[in-house]
């Protein structure tokens, strides 16, 4: 009986600080709560590069069939202005996402979880050669997401490989994020979180590499979350004319 009560207490505590910590903005986390729940999200990206400017607006839906699995779809709209080449608006590449949490270890005030993740990118966008936005080519991403969270901070890691069979955008990807809640956990949920997120990207066939840093802030109130982040390159070794200048992310999510 004591063992069962301890498990219930740990589950409740885990839910409290998982909600308080909040999900990363440009990264991902393995923690999933609430079997049967839906999350609707949008995260607009204003991307400015040496090549041109792009506005990416995805409608993102996630459903949790169980407490340790998640499926979803991203249906994105893209407005693009490629310097001296082309401009327009179109549907970008649709993405189908699956995630399965296969490891979980809870303790008082902390948890460690690991999930397997896949993203299947459908070639519904125009062939603009835009990483993660619109390539017009099929891609399959396979990775591992690990997260460690306490009541005071959170750490997220993701490592994976994105394979593009008919293109030259095959990519090793590693993301590292740190979350810092500014308010104590409370119910109903009310939180302000700071995020410090790094993205490493190595395009194997082109031998391009970049290290990006995103500084974000997030406000969560009950089932609604608003977020904002600015991403800049720390290292950018792409072909001349293709480097990122900056990206601005803003959006929100609602769970029901």
mmCIF file with all atom_site columns, N, CA and C in Angstrom, residues 54-117:
data_model
loop_
_atom_site.group_PDB
_atom_site.id
_atom_site.type_symbol
_atom_site.label_atom_id
_atom_site.label_alt_id
_atom_site.label_comp_id
_atom_site.label_asym_id
_atom_site.label_entity_id
_atom_site.label_seq_id
_atom_site.pdbx_PDB_ins_code
_atom_site.Cartn_x
_atom_site.Cartn_y
_atom_site.Cartn_z
_atom_site.occupancy
_atom_site.B_iso_or_equiv
_atom_site.pdbx_formal_charge
_atom_site.auth_seq_id
_atom_site.auth_comp_id
_atom_site.auth_asym_id
_atom_site.auth_atom_id
_atom_site.pdbx_PDB_model_num
ATOM 1   N N  . UNK A 1 54  ? 12.091 34.656 -45.145 1.00 0.00 ? 54  UNK A N  1
ATOM 2   C CA . UNK A 1 54  ? 11.048 33.643 -45.205 1.00 0.00 ? 54  UNK A CA 1
ATOM 3   C C  . UNK A 1 54  ? 10.162 33.739 -43.962 1.00 0.00 ? 54  UNK A C  1
ATOM 4   N N  . UNK A 1 55  ? 8.872  33.544 -44.165 1.00 0.00 ? 55  UNK A N  1
ATOM 5   C CA . UNK A 1 55  ? 7.913  33.509 -43.068 1.00 0.00 ? 55  UNK A CA 1
ATOM 6   C C  . UNK A 1 55  ? 7.245  32.134 -43.083 1.00 0.00 ? 55  UNK A C  1
ATOM 7   N N  . UNK A 1 56  ? 7.439  31.375 -42.014 1.00 0.00 ? 56  UNK A N  1
ATOM 8   C CA . UNK A 1 56  ? 6.964  29.992 -41.923 1.00 0.00 ? 56  UNK A CA 1
ATOM 9   C C  . UNK A 1 56  ? 5.928  29.921 -40.813 1.00 0.00 ? 56  UNK A C  1
ATOM 10  N N  . UNK A 1 57  ? 4.700  29.524 -41.170 1.00 0.00 ? 57  UNK A N  1
ATOM 11  C CA . UNK A 1 57  ? 3.594  29.496 -40.196 1.00 0.00 ? 57  UNK A CA 1
ATOM 12  C C  . UNK A 1 57  ? 2.982  28.091 -40.182 1.00 0.00 ? 57  UNK A C  1
ATOM 13  N N  . UNK A 1 58  ? 3.345  27.266 -39.207 1.00 0.00 ? 58  UNK A N  1
ATOM 14  C CA . UNK A 1 58  ? 2.798  25.909 -39.156 1.00 0.00 ? 58  UNK A CA 1
ATOM 15  C C  . UNK A 1 58  ? 1.604  25.791 -38.207 1.00 0.00 ? 58  UNK A C  1
ATOM 16  N N  . UNK A 1 59  ? 0.645  24.955 -38.583 1.00 0.00 ? 59  UNK A N  1
ATOM 17  C CA . UNK A 1 59  ? -0.411 24.520 -37.682 1.00 0.00 ? 59  UNK A CA 1
ATOM 18  C C  . UNK A 1 59  ? -0.010 23.134 -37.201 1.00 0.00 ? 59  UNK A C  1
ATOM 19  N N  . UNK A 1 60  ? 0.232  22.995 -35.901 1.00 0.00 ? 60  UNK A N  1
ATOM 20  C CA . UNK A 1 60  ? 0.791  21.773 -35.349 1.00 0.00 ? 60  UNK A CA 1
ATOM 21  C C  . UNK A 1 60  ? -0.206 21.138 -34.388 1.00 0.00 ? 60  UNK A C  1
ATOM 22  N N  . UNK A 1 61  ? -0.544 19.886 -34.647 1.00 0.00 ? 61  UNK A N  1
ATOM 23  C CA . UNK A 1 61  ? -1.476 19.151 -33.793 1.00 0.00 ? 61  UNK A CA 1
ATOM 24  C C  . UNK A 1 61  ? -0.783 17.926 -33.218 1.00 0.00 ? 61  UNK A C  1
ATOM 25  N N  . UNK A 1 62  ? -0.969 17.710 -31.901 1.00 0.00 ? 62  UNK A N  1
ATOM 26  C CA . UNK A 1 62  ? -0.399 16.549 -31.231 1.00 0.00 ? 62  UNK A CA 1
ATOM 27  C C  . UNK A 1 62  ? -1.499 15.830 -30.450 1.00 0.00 ? 62  UNK A C  1
ATOM 28  N N  . UNK A 1 63  ? -1.467 14.501 -30.519 1.00 0.00 ? 63  UNK A N  1
ATOM 29  C CA . UNK A 1 63  ? -2.416 13.679 -29.767 1.00 0.00 ? 63  UNK A CA 1
ATOM 30  C C  . UNK A 1 63  ? -1.645 12.608 -29.015 1.00 0.00 ? 63  UNK A C  1
ATOM 31  N N  . UNK A 1 64  ? -2.015 12.378 -27.756 1.00 0.00 ? 64  UNK A N  1
ATOM 32  C CA . UNK A 1 64  ? -1.373 11.372 -26.925 1.00 0.00 ? 64  UNK A CA 1
ATOM 33  C C  . UNK A 1 64  ? -2.314 10.180 -26.765 1.00 0.00 ? 64  UNK A C  1
ATOM 34  N N  . UNK A 1 65  ? -2.109 9.106  -27.529 1.00 0.00 ? 65  UNK A N  1
ATOM 35  C CA . UNK A 1 65  ? -2.940 7.906  -27.361 1.00 0.00 ? 65  UNK A CA 1
ATOM 36  C C  . UNK A 1 65  ? -2.765 7.287  -25.973 1.00 0.00 ? 65  UNK A C  1
ATOM 37  N N  . UNK A 1 66  ? -1.530 7.343  -25.458 1.00 0.00 ? 66  UNK A N  1
ATOM 38  C CA . UNK A 1 66  ? -1.213 6.865  -24.114 1.00 0.00 ? 66  UNK A CA 1
ATOM 39  C C  . UNK A 1 66  ? -0.317 7.906  -23.448 1.00 0.00 ? 66  UNK A C  1
ATOM 40  N N  . UNK A 1 67  ? 0.007  7.680  -22.180 1.00 0.00 ? 67  UNK A N  1
ATOM 41  C CA . UNK A 1 67  ? 0.842  8.633  -21.455 1.00 0.00 ? 67  UNK A CA 1
ATOM 42  C C  . UNK A 1 67  ? 2.310  8.579  -21.881 1.00 0.00 ? 67  UNK A C  1
ATOM 43  N N  . UNK A 1 68  ? 2.678  7.577  -22.694 1.00 0.00 ? 68  UNK A N  1
ATOM 44  C CA . UNK A 1 68  ? 4.078  7.500  -23.139 1.00 0.00 ? 68  UNK A CA 1
ATOM 45  C C  . UNK A 1 68  ? 4.220  7.470  -24.666 1.00 0.00 ? 68  UNK A C  1
ATOM 46  N N  . UNK A 1 69  ? 3.197  7.936  -25.375 1.00 0.00 ? 69  UNK A N  1
ATOM 47  C CA . UNK A 1 69  ? 3.291  7.990  -26.832 1.00 0.00 ? 69  UNK A CA 1
ATOM 48  C C  . UNK A 1 69  ? 2.582  9.231  -27.360 1.00 0.00 ? 69  UNK A C  1
ATOM 49  N N  . UNK A 1 70  ? 3.082  9.716  -28.504 1.00 0.00 ? 70  UNK A N  1
ATOM 50  C CA . UNK A 1 70  ? 2.523  10.920 -29.100 1.00 0.00 ? 70  UNK A CA 1
ATOM 51  C C  . UNK A 1 70  ? 2.602  10.822 -30.618 1.00 0.00 ? 70  UNK A C  1
ATOM 52  N N  . UNK A 1 71  ? 1.551  11.259 -31.284 1.00 0.00 ? 71  UNK A N  1
ATOM 53  C CA . UNK A 1 71  ? 1.550  11.341 -32.740 1.00 0.00 ? 71  UNK A CA 1
ATOM 54  C C  . UNK A 1 71  ? 1.078  12.745 -33.118 1.00 0.00 ? 71  UNK A C  1
ATOM 55  N N  . UNK A 1 72  ? 1.529  13.217 -34.279 1.00 0.00 ? 72  UNK A N  1
ATOM 56  C CA . UNK A 1 72  ? 1.138  14.562 -34.652 1.00 0.00 ? 72  UNK A CA 1
ATOM 57  C C  . UNK A 1 72  ? 1.377  14.853 -36.116 1.00 0.00 ? 72  UNK A C  1
ATOM 58  N N  . UNK A 1 73  ? 0.894  16.013 -36.524 1.00 0.00 ? 73  UNK A N  1
ATOM 59  C CA . UNK A 1 73  ? 1.069  16.463 -37.901 1.00 0.00 ? 73  UNK A CA 1
ATOM 60  C C  . UNK A 1 73  ? 1.279  17.970 -37.903 1.00 0.00 ? 73  UNK A C  1
ATOM 61  N N  . UNK A 1 74  ? 2.195  18.437 -38.763 1.00 0.00 ? 74  UNK A N  1
ATOM 62  C CA . UNK A 1 74  ? 2.426  19.864 -38.968 1.00 0.00 ? 74  UNK A CA 1
ATOM 63  C C  . UNK A 1 74  ? 2.022  20.223 -40.394 1.00 0.00 ? 74  UNK A C  1
ATOM 64  N N  . UNK A 1 75  ? 1.092  21.152 -40.520 1.00 0.00 ? 75  UNK A N  1
ATOM 65  C CA . UNK A 1 75  ? 0.671  21.638 -41.841 1.00 0.00 ? 75  UNK A CA 1
ATOM 66  C C  . UNK A 1 75  ? 1.105  23.091 -41.946 1.00 0.00 ? 75  UNK A C  1
ATOM 67  N N  . UNK A 1 76  ? 2.155  23.366 -42.729 1.00 0.00 ? 76  UNK A N  1
ATOM 68  C CA . UNK A 1 76  ? 2.759  24.705 -42.728 1.00 0.00 ? 76  UNK A CA 1
ATOM 69  C C  . UNK A 1 76  ? 2.479  25.530 -43.990 1.00 0.00 ? 76  UNK A C  1
ATOM 70  N N  . UNK A 1 77  ? 2.418  26.824 -43.766 1.00 0.00 ? 77  UNK A N  1
ATOM 71  C CA . UNK A 1 77  ? 2.310  27.808 -44.840 1.00 0.00 ? 77  UNK A CA 1
ATOM 72  C C  . UNK A 1 77  ? 3.634  28.562 -44.912 1.00 0.00 ? 77  UNK A C  1
ATOM 73  N N  . UNK A 1 78  ? 4.094  28.880 -46.116 1.00 0.00 ? 78  UNK A N  1
ATOM 74  C CA . UNK A 1 78  ? 5.373  29.565 -46.281 1.00 0.00 ? 78  UNK A CA 1
ATOM 75  C C  . UNK A 1 78  ? 5.234  30.737 -47.239 1.00 0.00 ? 78  UNK A C  1
ATOM 76  N N  . UNK A 1 79  ? 5.740  31.883 -46.798 1.00 0.00 ? 79  UNK A N  1
ATOM 77  C CA . UNK A 1 79  ? 5.892  33.041 -47.682 1.00 0.00 ? 79  UNK A CA 1
ATOM 78  C C  . UNK A 1 79  ? 7.392  33.263 -47.868 1.00 0.00 ? 79  UNK A C  1
ATOM 79  N N  . UNK A 1 80  ? 7.843  33.374 -49.100 1.00 0.00 ? 80  UNK A N  1
ATOM 80  C CA . UNK A 1 80  ? 9.283  33.463 -49.338 1.00 0.00 ? 80  UNK A CA 1
ATOM 81  C C  . UNK A 1 80  ? 9.624  34.585 -50.317 1.00 0.00 ? 80  UNK A C  1
ATOM 82  N N  . UNK A 1 81  ? 10.810 35.133 -50.105 1.00 0.00 ? 81  UNK A N  1
ATOM 83  C CA . UNK A 1 81  ? 11.350 36.166 -50.990 1.00 0.00 ? 81  UNK A CA 1
ATOM 84  C C  . UNK A 1 81  ? 12.833 35.884 -51.154 1.00 0.00 ? 81  UNK A C  1
ATOM 85  N N  . UNK A 1 82  ? 13.179 35.170 -52.217 1.00 0.00 ? 82  UNK A N  1
ATOM 86  C CA . UNK A 1 82  ? 14.561 34.808 -52.489 1.00 0.00 ? 82  UNK A CA 1
ATOM 87  C C  . UNK A 1 82  ? 15.164 35.894 -53.373 1.00 0.00 ? 82  UNK A C  1
ATOM 88  N N  . UNK A 1 83  ? 16.203 36.529 -52.866 1.00 0.00 ? 83  UNK A N  1
ATOM 89  C CA . UNK A 1 83  ? 16.796 37.691 -53.545 1.00 0.00 ? 83  UNK A CA 1
ATOM 90  C C  . UNK A 1 83  ? 17.133 37.390 -55.001 1.00 0.00 ? 83  UNK A C  1
ATOM 91  N N  . UNK A 1 84  ? 16.620 38.245 -55.879 1.00 0.00 ? 84  UNK A N  1
ATOM 92  C CA . UNK A 1 84  ? 16.924 38.174 -57.316 1.00 0.00 ? 84  UNK A CA 1
ATOM 93  C C  . UNK A 1 84  ? 16.517 36.847 -57.975 1.00 0.00 ? 84  UNK A C  1
ATOM 94  N N  . UNK A 1 85  ? 15.628 36.100 -57.338 1.00 0.00 ? 85  UNK A N  1
ATOM 95  C CA . UNK A 1 85  ? 15.228 34.810 -57.905 1.00 0.00 ? 85  UNK A CA 1
ATOM 96  C C  . UNK A 1 85  ? 13.719 34.651 -57.976 1.00 0.00 ? 85  UNK A C  1
ATOM 97  N N  . UNK A 1 86  ? 13.088 34.553 -56.813 1.00 0.00 ? 86  UNK A N  1
ATOM 98  C CA . UNK A 1 86  ? 11.650 34.275 -56.819 1.00 0.00 ? 86  UNK A CA 1
ATOM 99  C C  . UNK A 1 86  ? 11.026 34.721 -55.504 1.00 0.00 ? 86  UNK A C  1
ATOM 100 N N  . UNK A 1 87  ? 9.711  34.859 -55.527 1.00 0.00 ? 87  UNK A N  1
ATOM 101 C CA . UNK A 1 87  ? 8.948  35.177 -54.327 1.00 0.00 ? 87  UNK A CA 1
ATOM 102 C C  . UNK A 1 87  ? 7.555  34.595 -54.483 1.00 0.00 ? 87  UNK A C  1
ATOM 103 N N  . UNK A 1 88  ? 6.894  34.388 -53.363 1.00 0.00 ? 88  UNK A N  1
ATOM 104 C CA . UNK A 1 88  ? 5.545  33.834 -53.430 1.00 0.00 ? 88  UNK A CA 1
ATOM 105 C C  . UNK A 1 88  ? 5.113  33.251 -52.106 1.00 0.00 ? 88  UNK A C  1
ATOM 106 N N  . UNK A 1 89  ? 3.966  32.583 -52.135 1.00 0.00 ? 89  UNK A N  1
ATOM 107 C CA . UNK A 1 89  ? 3.401  31.931 -50.958 1.00 0.00 ? 89  UNK A CA 1
ATOM 108 C C  . UNK A 1 89  ? 2.916  30.548 -51.361 1.00 0.00 ? 89  UNK A C  1
ATOM 109 N N  . UNK A 1 90  ? 3.102  29.583 -50.481 1.00 0.00 ? 90  UNK A N  1
ATOM 110 C CA . UNK A 1 90  ? 2.724  28.223 -50.843 1.00 0.00 ? 90  UNK A CA 1
ATOM 111 C C  . UNK A 1 90  ? 2.675  27.339 -49.602 1.00 0.00 ? 90  UNK A C  1
ATOM 112 N N  . UNK A 1 91  ? 2.066  26.167 -49.777 1.00 0.00 ? 91  UNK A N  1
ATOM 113 C CA . UNK A 1 91  ? 2.135  25.132 -48.765 1.00 0.00 ? 91  UNK A CA 1
ATOM 114 C C  . UNK A 1 91  ? 3.569  24.636 -48.689 1.00 0.00 ? 91  UNK A C  1
ATOM 115 N N  . UNK A 1 92  ? 4.106  24.491 -47.480 1.00 0.00 ? 92  UNK A N  1
ATOM 116 C CA . UNK A 1 92  ? 5.458  23.958 -47.310 1.00 0.00 ? 92  UNK A CA 1
ATOM 117 C C  . UNK A 1 92  ? 5.376  22.447 -47.089 1.00 0.00 ? 92  UNK A C  1
ATOM 118 N N  . UNK A 1 93  ? 6.487  21.849 -46.666 1.00 0.00 ? 93  UNK A N  1
ATOM 119 C CA . UNK A 1 93  ? 6.526  20.396 -46.470 1.00 0.00 ? 93  UNK A CA 1
ATOM 120 C C  . UNK A 1 93  ? 5.739  19.988 -45.230 1.00 0.00 ? 93  UNK A C  1
ATOM 121 N N  . UNK A 1 94  ? 4.767  19.115 -45.409 1.00 0.00 ? 94  UNK A N  1
ATOM 122 C CA . UNK A 1 94  ? 3.984  18.585 -44.290 1.00 0.00 ? 94  UNK A CA 1
ATOM 123 C C  . UNK A 1 94  ? 4.815  17.552 -43.534 1.00 0.00 ? 94  UNK A C  1
ATOM 124 N N  . UNK A 1 95  ? 4.707  17.574 -42.203 1.00 0.00 ? 95  UNK A N  1
ATOM 125 C CA . UNK A 1 95  ? 5.484  16.652 -41.376 1.00 0.00 ? 95  UNK A CA 1
ATOM 126 C C  . UNK A 1 95  ? 4.560  15.803 -40.505 1.00 0.00 ? 95  UNK A C  1
ATOM 127 N N  . UNK A 1 96  ? 4.877  14.519 -40.418 1.00 0.00 ? 96  UNK A N  1
ATOM 128 C CA . UNK A 1 96  ? 4.164  13.592 -39.537 1.00 0.00 ? 96  UNK A CA 1
ATOM 129 C C  . UNK A 1 96  ? 5.145  13.145 -38.458 1.00 0.00 ? 96  UNK A C  1
ATOM 130 N N  . UNK A 1 97  ? 4.762  13.329 -37.203 1.00 0.00 ? 97  UNK A N  1
ATOM 131 C CA . UNK A 1 97  ? 5.676  13.120 -36.081 1.00 0.00 ? 97  UNK A CA 1
ATOM 132 C C  . UNK A 1 97  ? 5.187  12.004 -35.169 1.00 0.00 ? 97  UNK A C  1
ATOM 133 N N  . UNK A 1 98  ? 6.096  11.159 -34.740 1.00 0.00 ? 98  UNK A N  1
ATOM 134 C CA . UNK A 1 98  ? 5.782  10.123 -33.770 1.00 0.00 ? 98  UNK A CA 1
ATOM 135 C C  . UNK A 1 98  ? 6.836  10.100 -32.673 1.00 0.00 ? 98  UNK A C  1
ATOM 136 N N  . UNK A 1 99  ? 6.404  9.837  -31.432 1.00 0.00 ? 99  UNK A N  1
ATOM 137 C CA . UNK A 1 99  ? 7.340  9.812  -30.310 1.00 0.00 ? 99  UNK A CA 1
ATOM 138 C C  . UNK A 1 99  ? 6.880  8.757  -29.301 1.00 0.00 ? 99  UNK A C  1
ATOM 139 N N  . UNK A 1 100 ? 7.846  7.996  -28.790 1.00 0.00 ? 100 UNK A N  1
ATOM 140 C CA . UNK A 1 100 ? 7.527  6.945  -27.816 1.00 0.00 ? 100 UNK A CA 1
ATOM 141 C C  . UNK A 1 100 ? 8.522  7.003  -26.666 1.00 0.00 ? 100 UNK A C  1
ATOM 142 N N  . UNK A 1 101 ? 8.013  7.203  -25.474 1.00 0.00 ? 101 UNK A N  1
ATOM 143 C CA . UNK A 1 101 ? 8.851  7.260  -24.274 1.00 0.00 ? 101 UNK A CA 1
ATOM 144 C C  . UNK A 1 101 ? 9.088  5.841  -23.761 1.00 0.00 ? 101 UNK A C  1
ATOM 145 N N  . UNK A 1 102 ? 10.353 5.411  -23.798 1.00 0.00 ? 102 UNK A N  1
ATOM 146 C CA . UNK A 1 102 ? 10.661 4.032  -23.416 1.00 0.00 ? 102 UNK A CA 1
ATOM 147 C C  . UNK A 1 102 ? 11.425 3.929  -22.094 1.00 0.00 ? 102 UNK A C  1
ATOM 148 N N  . UNK A 1 103 ? 11.816 5.072  -21.518 1.00 0.00 ? 103 UNK A N  1
ATOM 149 C CA . UNK A 1 103 ? 12.516 5.035  -20.228 1.00 0.00 ? 103 UNK A CA 1
ATOM 150 C C  . UNK A 1 103 ? 12.024 6.170  -19.355 1.00 0.00 ? 103 UNK A C  1
ATOM 151 N N  . UNK A 1 104 ? 11.786 5.835  -18.085 1.00 0.00 ? 104 UNK A N  1
ATOM 152 C CA . UNK A 1 104 ? 11.332 6.843  -17.134 1.00 0.00 ? 104 UNK A CA 1
ATOM 153 C C  . UNK A 1 104 ? 11.808 6.469  -15.733 1.00 0.00 ? 104 UNK A C  1
ATOM 154 N N  . UNK A 1 105 ? 12.471 7.424  -15.084 1.00 0.00 ? 105 UNK A N  1
ATOM 155 C CA . UNK A 1 105 ? 12.910 7.220  -13.710 1.00 0.00 ? 105 UNK A CA 1
ATOM 156 C C  . UNK A 1 105 ? 12.582 8.469  -12.914 1.00 0.00 ? 105 UNK A C  1
ATOM 157 N N  . UNK A 1 106 ? 11.648 8.326  -11.971 1.00 0.00 ? 106 UNK A N  1
ATOM 158 C CA . UNK A 1 106 ? 11.211 9.445  -11.148 1.00 0.00 ? 106 UNK A CA 1
ATOM 159 C C  . UNK A 1 106 ? 11.805 9.344  -9.749  1.00 0.00 ? 106 UNK A C  1
ATOM 160 N N  . UNK A 1 107 ? 12.085 10.484 -9.177  1.00 0.00 ? 107 UNK A N  1
ATOM 161 C CA . UNK A 1 107 ? 12.487 10.580 -7.777  1.00 0.00 ? 107 UNK A CA 1
ATOM 162 C C  . UNK A 1 107 ? 11.847 11.843 -7.229  1.00 0.00 ? 107 UNK A C  1
ATOM 163 N N  . UNK A 1 108 ? 12.004 12.081 -5.935  1.00 0.00 ? 108 UNK A N  1
ATOM 164 C CA . UNK A 1 108 ? 11.365 13.238 -5.330  1.00 0.00 ? 108 UNK A CA 1
ATOM 165 C C  . UNK A 1 108 ? 11.902 14.534 -5.949  1.00 0.00 ? 108 UNK A C  1
ATOM 166 N N  . UNK A 1 109 ? 11.036 15.247 -6.625  1.00 0.00 ? 109 UNK A N  1
ATOM 167 C CA . UNK A 1 109 ? 11.400 16.535 -7.199  1.00 0.00 ? 109 UNK A CA 1
ATOM 168 C C  . UNK A 1 109 ? 12.236 16.481 -8.452  1.00 0.00 ? 109 UNK A C  1
ATOM 169 N N  . UNK A 1 110 ? 12.348 15.310 -9.093  1.00 0.00 ? 110 UNK A N  1
ATOM 170 C CA . UNK A 1 110 ? 13.141 15.228 -10.325 1.00 0.00 ? 110 UNK A CA 1
ATOM 171 C C  . UNK A 1 110 ? 12.722 14.018 -11.143 1.00 0.00 ? 110 UNK A C  1
ATOM 172 N N  . UNK A 1 111 ? 13.006 14.060 -12.431 1.00 0.00 ? 111 UNK A N  1
ATOM 173 C CA . UNK A 1 111 ? 12.664 12.949 -13.305 1.00 0.00 ? 111 UNK A CA 1
ATOM 174 C C  . UNK A 1 111 ? 13.626 12.904 -14.489 1.00 0.00 ? 111 UNK A C  1
ATOM 175 N N  . UNK A 1 112 ? 13.888 11.704 -14.968 1.00 0.00 ? 112 UNK A N  1
ATOM 176 C CA . UNK A 1 112 ? 14.706 11.485 -16.150 1.00 0.00 ? 112 UNK A CA 1
ATOM 177 C C  . UNK A 1 112 ? 13.898 10.631 -17.113 1.00 0.00 ? 112 UNK A C  1
ATOM 178 N N  . UNK A 1 113 ? 13.778 11.091 -18.368 1.00 0.00 ? 113 UNK A N  1
ATOM 179 C CA . UNK A 1 113 ? 12.987 10.347 -19.351 1.00 0.00 ? 113 UNK A CA 1
ATOM 180 C C  . UNK A 1 113 ? 13.683 10.375 -20.713 1.00 0.00 ? 113 UNK A C  1
ATOM 181 N N  . UNK A 1 114 ? 13.474 9.294  -21.460 1.00 0.00 ? 114 UNK A N  1
ATOM 182 C CA . UNK A 1 114 ? 14.091 9.163  -22.782 1.00 0.00 ? 114 UNK A CA 1
ATOM 183 C C  . UNK A 1 114 ? 13.036 8.656  -23.761 1.00 0.00 ? 114 UNK A C  1
ATOM 184 N N  . UNK A 1 115 ? 12.980 9.261  -24.931 1.00 0.00 ? 115 UNK A N  1
ATOM 185 C CA . UNK A 1 115 ? 12.002 8.891  -25.958 1.00 0.00 ? 115 UNK A CA 1
ATOM 186 C C  . UNK A 1 115 ? 12.671 8.699  -27.306 1.00 0.00 ? 115 UNK A C  1
ATOM 187 N N  . UNK A 1 116 ? 12.100 7.806  -28.100 1.00 0.00 ? 116 UNK A N  1
ATOM 188 C CA . UNK A 1 116 ? 12.479 7.667  -29.503 1.00 0.00 ? 116 UNK A CA 1
ATOM 189 C C  . UNK A 1 116 ? 11.552 8.560  -30.322 1.00 0.00 ? 116 UNK A C  1
ATOM 190 N N  . UNK A 1 117 ? 12.097 9.160  -31.381 1.00 0.00 ? 117 UNK A N  1
ATOM 191 C CA . UNK A 1 117 ? 11.329 10.137 -32.155 1.00 0.00 ? 117 UNK A CA 1
ATOM 192 C C  . UNK A 1 117 ? 11.567 9.945  -33.644 1.00 0.00 ? 117 UNK A C  1
#
